PDB file of C-alpha atoms in Angstrom:
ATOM      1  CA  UNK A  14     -71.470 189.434-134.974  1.00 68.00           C
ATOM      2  CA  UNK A  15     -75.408 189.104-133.584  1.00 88.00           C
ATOM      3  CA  UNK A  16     -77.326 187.173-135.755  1.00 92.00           C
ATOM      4  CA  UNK A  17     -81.221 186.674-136.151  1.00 93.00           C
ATOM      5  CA  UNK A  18     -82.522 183.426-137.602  1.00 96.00           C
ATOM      6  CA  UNK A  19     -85.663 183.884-139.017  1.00 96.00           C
ATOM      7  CA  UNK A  20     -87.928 180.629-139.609  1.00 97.00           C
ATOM      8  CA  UNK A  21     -90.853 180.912-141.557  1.00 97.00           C
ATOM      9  CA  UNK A  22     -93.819 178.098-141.360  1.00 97.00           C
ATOM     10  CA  UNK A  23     -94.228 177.650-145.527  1.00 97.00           C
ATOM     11  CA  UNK A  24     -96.946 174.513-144.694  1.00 96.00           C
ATOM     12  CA  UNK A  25     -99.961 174.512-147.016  1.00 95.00           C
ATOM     13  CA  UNK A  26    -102.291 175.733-144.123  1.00 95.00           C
ATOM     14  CA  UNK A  27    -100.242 178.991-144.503  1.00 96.00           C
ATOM     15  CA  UNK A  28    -102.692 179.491-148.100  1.00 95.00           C
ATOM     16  CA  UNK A  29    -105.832 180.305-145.472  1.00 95.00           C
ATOM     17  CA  UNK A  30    -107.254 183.856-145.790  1.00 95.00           C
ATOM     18  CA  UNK A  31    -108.343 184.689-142.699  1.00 93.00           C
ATOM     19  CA  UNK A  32    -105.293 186.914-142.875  1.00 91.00           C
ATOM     20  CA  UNK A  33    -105.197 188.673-145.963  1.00 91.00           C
ATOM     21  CA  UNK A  34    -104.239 187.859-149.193  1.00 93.00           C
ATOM     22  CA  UNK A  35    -103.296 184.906-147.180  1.00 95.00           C
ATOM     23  CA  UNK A  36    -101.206 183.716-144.057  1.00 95.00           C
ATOM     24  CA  UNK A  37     -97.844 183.292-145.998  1.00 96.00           C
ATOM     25  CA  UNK A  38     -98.305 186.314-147.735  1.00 95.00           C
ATOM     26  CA  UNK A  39     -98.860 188.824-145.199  1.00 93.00           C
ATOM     27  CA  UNK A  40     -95.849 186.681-143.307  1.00 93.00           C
ATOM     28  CA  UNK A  41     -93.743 187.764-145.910  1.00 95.00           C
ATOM     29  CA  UNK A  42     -94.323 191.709-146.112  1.00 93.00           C
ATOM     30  CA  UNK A  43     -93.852 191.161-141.946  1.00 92.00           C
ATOM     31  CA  UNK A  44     -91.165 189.615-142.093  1.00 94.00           C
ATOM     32  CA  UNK A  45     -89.120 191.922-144.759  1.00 95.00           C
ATOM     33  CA  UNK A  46     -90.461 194.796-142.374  1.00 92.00           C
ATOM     34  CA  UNK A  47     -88.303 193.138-140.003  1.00 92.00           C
ATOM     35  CA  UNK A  48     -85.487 192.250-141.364  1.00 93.00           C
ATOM     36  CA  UNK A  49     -84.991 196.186-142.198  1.00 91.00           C
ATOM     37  CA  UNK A  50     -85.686 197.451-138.963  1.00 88.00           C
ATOM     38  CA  UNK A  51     -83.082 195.461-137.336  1.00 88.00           C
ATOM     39  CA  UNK A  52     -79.684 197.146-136.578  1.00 87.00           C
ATOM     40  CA  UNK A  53     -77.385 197.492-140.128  1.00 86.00           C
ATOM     41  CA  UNK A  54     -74.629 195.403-138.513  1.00 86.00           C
ATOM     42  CA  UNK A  55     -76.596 192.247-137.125  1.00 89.00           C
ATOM     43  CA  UNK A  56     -76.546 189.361-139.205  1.00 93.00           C
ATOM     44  CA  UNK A  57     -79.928 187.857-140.839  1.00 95.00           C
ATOM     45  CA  UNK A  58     -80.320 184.175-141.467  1.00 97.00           C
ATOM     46  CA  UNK A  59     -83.465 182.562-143.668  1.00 98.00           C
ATOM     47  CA  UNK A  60     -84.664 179.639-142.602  1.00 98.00           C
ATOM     48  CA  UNK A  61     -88.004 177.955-144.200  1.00 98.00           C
ATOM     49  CA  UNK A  62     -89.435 174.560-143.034  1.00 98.00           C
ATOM     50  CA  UNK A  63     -92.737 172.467-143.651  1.00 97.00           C
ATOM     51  CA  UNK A  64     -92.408 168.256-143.351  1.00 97.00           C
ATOM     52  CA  UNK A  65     -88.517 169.226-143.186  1.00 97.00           C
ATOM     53  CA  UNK A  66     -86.082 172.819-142.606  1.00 98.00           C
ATOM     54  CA  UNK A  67     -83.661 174.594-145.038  1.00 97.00           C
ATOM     55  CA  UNK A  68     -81.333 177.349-144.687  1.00 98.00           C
ATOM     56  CA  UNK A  69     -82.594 178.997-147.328  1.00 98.00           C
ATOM     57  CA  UNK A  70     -80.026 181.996-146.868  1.00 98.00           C
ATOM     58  CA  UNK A  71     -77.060 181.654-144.069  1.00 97.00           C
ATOM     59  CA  UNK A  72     -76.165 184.376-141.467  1.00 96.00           C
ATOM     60  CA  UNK A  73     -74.916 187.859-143.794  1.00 96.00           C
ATOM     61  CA  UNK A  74     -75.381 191.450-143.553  1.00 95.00           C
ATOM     62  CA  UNK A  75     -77.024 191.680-147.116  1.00 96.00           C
ATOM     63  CA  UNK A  76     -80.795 192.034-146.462  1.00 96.00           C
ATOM     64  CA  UNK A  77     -81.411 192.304-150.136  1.00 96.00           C
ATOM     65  CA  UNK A  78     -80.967 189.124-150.575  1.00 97.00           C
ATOM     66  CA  UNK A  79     -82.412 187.861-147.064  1.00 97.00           C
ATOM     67  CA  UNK A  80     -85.915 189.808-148.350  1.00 97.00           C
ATOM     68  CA  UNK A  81     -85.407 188.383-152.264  1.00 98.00           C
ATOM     69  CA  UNK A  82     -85.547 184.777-150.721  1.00 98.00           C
ATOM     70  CA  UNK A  83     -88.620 185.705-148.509  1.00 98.00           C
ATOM     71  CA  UNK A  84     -90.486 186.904-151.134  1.00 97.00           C
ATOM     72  CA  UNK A  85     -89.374 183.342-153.228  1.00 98.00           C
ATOM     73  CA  UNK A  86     -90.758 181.407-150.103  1.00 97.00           C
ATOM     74  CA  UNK A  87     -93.126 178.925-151.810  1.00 96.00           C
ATOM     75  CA  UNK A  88     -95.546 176.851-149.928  1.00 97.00           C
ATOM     76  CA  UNK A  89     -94.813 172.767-148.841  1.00 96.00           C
ATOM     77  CA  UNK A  90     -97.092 169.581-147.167  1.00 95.00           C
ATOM     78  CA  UNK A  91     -96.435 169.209-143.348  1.00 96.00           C
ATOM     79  CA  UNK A  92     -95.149 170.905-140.566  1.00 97.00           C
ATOM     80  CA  UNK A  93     -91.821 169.957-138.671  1.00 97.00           C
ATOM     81  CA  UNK A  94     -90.802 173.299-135.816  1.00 98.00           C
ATOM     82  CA  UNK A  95     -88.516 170.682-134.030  1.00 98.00           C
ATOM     83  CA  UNK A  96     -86.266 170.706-137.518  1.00 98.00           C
ATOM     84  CA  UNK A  97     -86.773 174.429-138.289  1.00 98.00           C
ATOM     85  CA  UNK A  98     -84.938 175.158-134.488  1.00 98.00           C
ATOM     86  CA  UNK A  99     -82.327 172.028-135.570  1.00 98.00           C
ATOM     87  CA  UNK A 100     -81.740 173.820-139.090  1.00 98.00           C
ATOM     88  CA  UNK A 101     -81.651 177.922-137.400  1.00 98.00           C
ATOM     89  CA  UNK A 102     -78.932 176.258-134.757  1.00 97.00           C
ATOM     90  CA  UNK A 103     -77.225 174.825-138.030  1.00 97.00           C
ATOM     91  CA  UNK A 104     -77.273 178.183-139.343  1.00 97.00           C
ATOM     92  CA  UNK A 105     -76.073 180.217-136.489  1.00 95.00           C
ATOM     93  CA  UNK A 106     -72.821 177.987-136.069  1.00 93.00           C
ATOM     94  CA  UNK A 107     -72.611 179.719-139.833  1.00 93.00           C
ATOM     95  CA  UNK A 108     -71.816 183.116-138.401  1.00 91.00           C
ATOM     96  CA  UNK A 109     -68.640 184.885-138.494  1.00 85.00           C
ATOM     97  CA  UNK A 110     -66.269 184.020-135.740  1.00 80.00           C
ATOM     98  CA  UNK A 111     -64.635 186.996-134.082  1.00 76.00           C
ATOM     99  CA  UNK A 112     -61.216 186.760-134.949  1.00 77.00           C
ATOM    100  CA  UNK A 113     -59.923 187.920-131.117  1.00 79.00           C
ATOM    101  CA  UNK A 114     -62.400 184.925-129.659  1.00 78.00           C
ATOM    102  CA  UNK A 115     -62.901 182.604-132.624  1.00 79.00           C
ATOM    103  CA  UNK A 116     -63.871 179.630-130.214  1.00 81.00           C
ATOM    104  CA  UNK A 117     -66.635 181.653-128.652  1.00 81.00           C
ATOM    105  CA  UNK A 118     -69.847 181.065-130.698  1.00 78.00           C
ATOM    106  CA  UNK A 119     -71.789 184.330-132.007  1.00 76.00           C
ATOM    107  CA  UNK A 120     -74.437 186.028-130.241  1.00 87.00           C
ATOM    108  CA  UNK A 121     -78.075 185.422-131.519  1.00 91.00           C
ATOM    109  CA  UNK A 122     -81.483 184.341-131.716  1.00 92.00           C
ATOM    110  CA  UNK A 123     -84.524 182.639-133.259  1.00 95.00           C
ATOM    111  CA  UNK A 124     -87.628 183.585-134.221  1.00 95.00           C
ATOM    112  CA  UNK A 125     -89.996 181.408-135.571  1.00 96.00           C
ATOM    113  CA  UNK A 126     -93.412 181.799-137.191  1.00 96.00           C
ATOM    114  CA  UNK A 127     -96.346 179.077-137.524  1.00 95.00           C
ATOM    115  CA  UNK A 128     -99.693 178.715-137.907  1.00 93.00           C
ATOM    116  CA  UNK A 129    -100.049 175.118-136.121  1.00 86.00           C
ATOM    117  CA  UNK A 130     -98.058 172.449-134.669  1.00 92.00           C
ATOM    118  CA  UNK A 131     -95.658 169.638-135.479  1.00 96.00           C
ATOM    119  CA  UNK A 132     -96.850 166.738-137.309  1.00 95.00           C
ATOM    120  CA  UNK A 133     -93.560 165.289-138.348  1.00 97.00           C
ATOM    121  CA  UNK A 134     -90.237 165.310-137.469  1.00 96.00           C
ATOM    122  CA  UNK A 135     -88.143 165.923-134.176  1.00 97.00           C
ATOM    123  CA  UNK A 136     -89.801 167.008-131.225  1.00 97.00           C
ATOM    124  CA  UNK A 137     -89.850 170.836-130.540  1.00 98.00           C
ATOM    125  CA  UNK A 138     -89.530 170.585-127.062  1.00 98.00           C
ATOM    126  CA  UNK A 139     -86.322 168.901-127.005  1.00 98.00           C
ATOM    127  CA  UNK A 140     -84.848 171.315-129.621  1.00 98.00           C
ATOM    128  CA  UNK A 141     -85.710 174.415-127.835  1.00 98.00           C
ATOM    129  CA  UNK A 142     -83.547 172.648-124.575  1.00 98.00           C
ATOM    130  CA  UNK A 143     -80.461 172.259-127.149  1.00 98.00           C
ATOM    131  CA  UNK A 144     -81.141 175.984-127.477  1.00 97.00           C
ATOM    132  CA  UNK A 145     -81.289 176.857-124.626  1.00 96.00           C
ATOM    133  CA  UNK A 146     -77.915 175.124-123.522  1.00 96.00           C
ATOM    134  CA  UNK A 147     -76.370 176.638-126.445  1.00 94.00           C
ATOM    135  CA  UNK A 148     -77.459 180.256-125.157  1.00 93.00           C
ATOM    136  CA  UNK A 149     -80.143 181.004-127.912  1.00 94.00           C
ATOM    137  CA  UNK A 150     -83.419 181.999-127.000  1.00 94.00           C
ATOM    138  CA  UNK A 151     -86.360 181.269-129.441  1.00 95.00           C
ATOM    139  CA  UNK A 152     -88.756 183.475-129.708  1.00 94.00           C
ATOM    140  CA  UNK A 153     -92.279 182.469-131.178  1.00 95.00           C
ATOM    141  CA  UNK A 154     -94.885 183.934-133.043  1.00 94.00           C
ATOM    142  CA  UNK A 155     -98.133 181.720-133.415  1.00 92.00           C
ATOM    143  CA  UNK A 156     -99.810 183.341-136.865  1.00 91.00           C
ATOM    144  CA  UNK A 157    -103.768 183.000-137.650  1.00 92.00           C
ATOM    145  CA  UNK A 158    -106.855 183.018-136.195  1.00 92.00           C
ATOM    146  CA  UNK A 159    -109.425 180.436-135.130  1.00 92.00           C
ATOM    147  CA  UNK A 160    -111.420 180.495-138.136  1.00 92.00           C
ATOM    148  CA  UNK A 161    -108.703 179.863-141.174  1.00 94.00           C
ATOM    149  CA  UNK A 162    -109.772 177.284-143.416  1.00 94.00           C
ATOM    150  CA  UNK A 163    -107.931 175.891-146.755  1.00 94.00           C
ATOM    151  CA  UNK A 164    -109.955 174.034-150.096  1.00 91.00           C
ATOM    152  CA  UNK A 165    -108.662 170.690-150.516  1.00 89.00           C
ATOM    153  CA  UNK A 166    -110.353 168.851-153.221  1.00 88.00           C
ATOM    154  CA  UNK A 167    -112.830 171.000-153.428  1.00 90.00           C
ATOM    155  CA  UNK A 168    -114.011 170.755-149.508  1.00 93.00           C
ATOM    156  CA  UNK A 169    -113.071 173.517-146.569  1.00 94.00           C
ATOM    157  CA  UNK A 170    -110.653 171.917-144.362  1.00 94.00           C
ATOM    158  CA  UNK A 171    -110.158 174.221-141.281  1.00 93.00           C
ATOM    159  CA  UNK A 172    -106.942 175.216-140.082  1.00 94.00           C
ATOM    160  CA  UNK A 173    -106.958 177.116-136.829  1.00 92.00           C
ATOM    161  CA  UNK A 174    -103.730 178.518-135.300  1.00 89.00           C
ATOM    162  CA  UNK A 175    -102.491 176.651-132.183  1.00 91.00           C
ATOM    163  CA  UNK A 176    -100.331 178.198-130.252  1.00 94.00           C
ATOM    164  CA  UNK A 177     -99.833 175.757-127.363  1.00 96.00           C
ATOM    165  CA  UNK A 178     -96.502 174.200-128.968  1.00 97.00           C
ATOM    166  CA  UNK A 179     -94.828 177.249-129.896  1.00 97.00           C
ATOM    167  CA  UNK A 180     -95.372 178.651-126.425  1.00 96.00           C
ATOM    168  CA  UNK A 181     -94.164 175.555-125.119  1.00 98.00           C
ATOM    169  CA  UNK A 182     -90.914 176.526-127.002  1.00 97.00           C
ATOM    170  CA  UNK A 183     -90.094 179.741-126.290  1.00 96.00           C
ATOM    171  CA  UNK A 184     -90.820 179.132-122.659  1.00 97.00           C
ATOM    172  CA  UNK A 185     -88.177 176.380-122.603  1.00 98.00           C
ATOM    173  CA  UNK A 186     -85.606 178.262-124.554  1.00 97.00           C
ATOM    174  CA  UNK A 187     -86.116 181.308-122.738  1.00 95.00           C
ATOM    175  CA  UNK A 188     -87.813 182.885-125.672  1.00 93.00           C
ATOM    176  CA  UNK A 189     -90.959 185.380-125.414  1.00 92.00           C
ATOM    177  CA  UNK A 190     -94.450 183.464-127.150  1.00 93.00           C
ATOM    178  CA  UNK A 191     -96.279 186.395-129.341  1.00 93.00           C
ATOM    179  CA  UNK A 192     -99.558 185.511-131.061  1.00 92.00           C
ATOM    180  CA  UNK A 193    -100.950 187.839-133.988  1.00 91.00           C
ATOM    181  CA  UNK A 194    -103.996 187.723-135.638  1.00 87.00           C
ATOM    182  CA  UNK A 195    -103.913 189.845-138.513  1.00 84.00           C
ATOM    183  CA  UNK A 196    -100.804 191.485-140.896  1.00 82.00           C
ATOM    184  CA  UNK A 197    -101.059 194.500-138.777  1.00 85.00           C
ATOM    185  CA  UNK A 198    -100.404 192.723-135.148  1.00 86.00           C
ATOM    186  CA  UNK A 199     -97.768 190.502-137.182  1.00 86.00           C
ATOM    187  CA  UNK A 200     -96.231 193.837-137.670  1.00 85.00           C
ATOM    188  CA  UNK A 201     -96.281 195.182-134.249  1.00 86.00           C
ATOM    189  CA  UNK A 202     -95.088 191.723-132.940  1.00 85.00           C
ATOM    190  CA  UNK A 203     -91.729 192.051-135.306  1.00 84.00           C
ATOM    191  CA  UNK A 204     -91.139 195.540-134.135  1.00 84.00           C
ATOM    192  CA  UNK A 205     -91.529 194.361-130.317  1.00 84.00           C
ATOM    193  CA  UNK A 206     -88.989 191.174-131.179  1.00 83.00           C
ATOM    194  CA  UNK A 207     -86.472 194.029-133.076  1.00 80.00           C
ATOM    195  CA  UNK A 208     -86.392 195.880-129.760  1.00 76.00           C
ATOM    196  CA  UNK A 209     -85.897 192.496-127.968  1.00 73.00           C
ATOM    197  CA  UNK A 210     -82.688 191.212-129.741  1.00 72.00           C
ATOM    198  CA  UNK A 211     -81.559 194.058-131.531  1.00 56.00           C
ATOM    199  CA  UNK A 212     -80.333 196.671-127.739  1.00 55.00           C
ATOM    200  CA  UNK A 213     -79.322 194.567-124.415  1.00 54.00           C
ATOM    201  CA  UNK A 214     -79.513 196.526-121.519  1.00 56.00           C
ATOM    202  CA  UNK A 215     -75.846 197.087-119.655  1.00 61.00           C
ATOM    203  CA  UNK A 216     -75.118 199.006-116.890  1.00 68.00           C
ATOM    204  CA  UNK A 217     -72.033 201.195-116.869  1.00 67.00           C
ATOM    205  CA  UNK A 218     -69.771 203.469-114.375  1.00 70.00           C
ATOM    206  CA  UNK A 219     -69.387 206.684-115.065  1.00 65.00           C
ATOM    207  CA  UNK A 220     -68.551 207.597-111.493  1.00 61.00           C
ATOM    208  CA  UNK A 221     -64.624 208.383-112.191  1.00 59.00           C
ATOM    209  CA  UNK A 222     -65.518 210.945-115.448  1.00 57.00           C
ATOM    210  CA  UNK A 223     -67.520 213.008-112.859  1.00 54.00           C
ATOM    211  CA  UNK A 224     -65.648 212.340-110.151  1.00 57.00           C
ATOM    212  CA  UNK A 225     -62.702 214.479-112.132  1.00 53.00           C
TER     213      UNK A 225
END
């Protein structure tokens, strides 16, 4: 019943090239890399925002589908993260209930990629404490580097990557922050968040089956 909610920033600044072809394009091979290395049983969630969110495909074991839609991911004006976590919380109260508990919600998490910060919208900070309370960790990945730039009427406007606000959200969520620079680190940083939410830790006795 785990499911992953991936957002994906689809704002215009995601057309820079200081990460080639471009930001949202190298987001996109990343993030199909991801959504195959996660366990077959998890459930995947698509979730694309700019000026507002959409669940662009709810929680389902099909990643097909999950990487058709991120490869259909077009670009938008804006930037809203505080509606991307509002829309990924939407979509995880889409998961299947477990039929022996259906009034527990399903286990999950977020993970959400930008290049910059809010400029409409909800605040960020106050949906990663809704979150939190609800037991979902957002993890963050802040996507670019310092130099990105986008032509806009024929001029160079630069877009840098700031990665203040999305730290700012994983740290109240109880998220980990991840910054990448290039398609390569985007990659490692997936496979890092894979380990992260796909295996939990448990400690078990085995005492008695020795013991006899």
């Amino acid at each position: 019943r785990a499911t992953v909610v991936l957002a994906i920033d689809v704002s215009r600044s995601m057309a820079a090239e200081d990460v080639k072809p471009n930001r949202l394009e190298a987001a996109k091979d990343a993030a199909q890399q991801f959504v195959n290395l996660l366990p077959k049983g998890f459930n995947v969630s698509l979730v694309a925002f700019a000026g507002t969110a959409s669940v662009i495909v709810p929680p389902t074991t099909d990643r097909g589908m999950v990487n058709r839609a991120i490869e259909n991911l077009q670009l938008a004006p804006a930037t809203a993260i505080g509606e991307a976590i509002y829309s990924s919380l939407d979509a995880l109260t889409l998961a299947p209930a477990d039929p022996k508990h259906p009034d527990e919600p399903a286990p999950g998490s977020i993970v959400v990629l930008s290049d910059g910060f809010s400029n409409v919208g909800r605040s960020s900070a106050q949906a990663a404490e809704v979150a939190k309370k609800r037991g979902y960790a957002v993890h963050t990945i802040a996507y670019g580097t310092a130099s990105g730039y986008v032509v806009v009427d024929g001029r160079r406007e630069p877009v840098p990557f700031r990665p203040g606000e999305l730290r700012e959200v994983s740290r109240l969520s109880g998220g980990t922050a991840f910054t990448a620079g290039s398609s390569a680190e985007l990659s490692k940083v997936y496979e890092s968040i894979a380990r992260t939410v796909g295996y939990v830790k448990e400690d078990r006795e085995v005492t008695e089956r020795y013991v006899g």
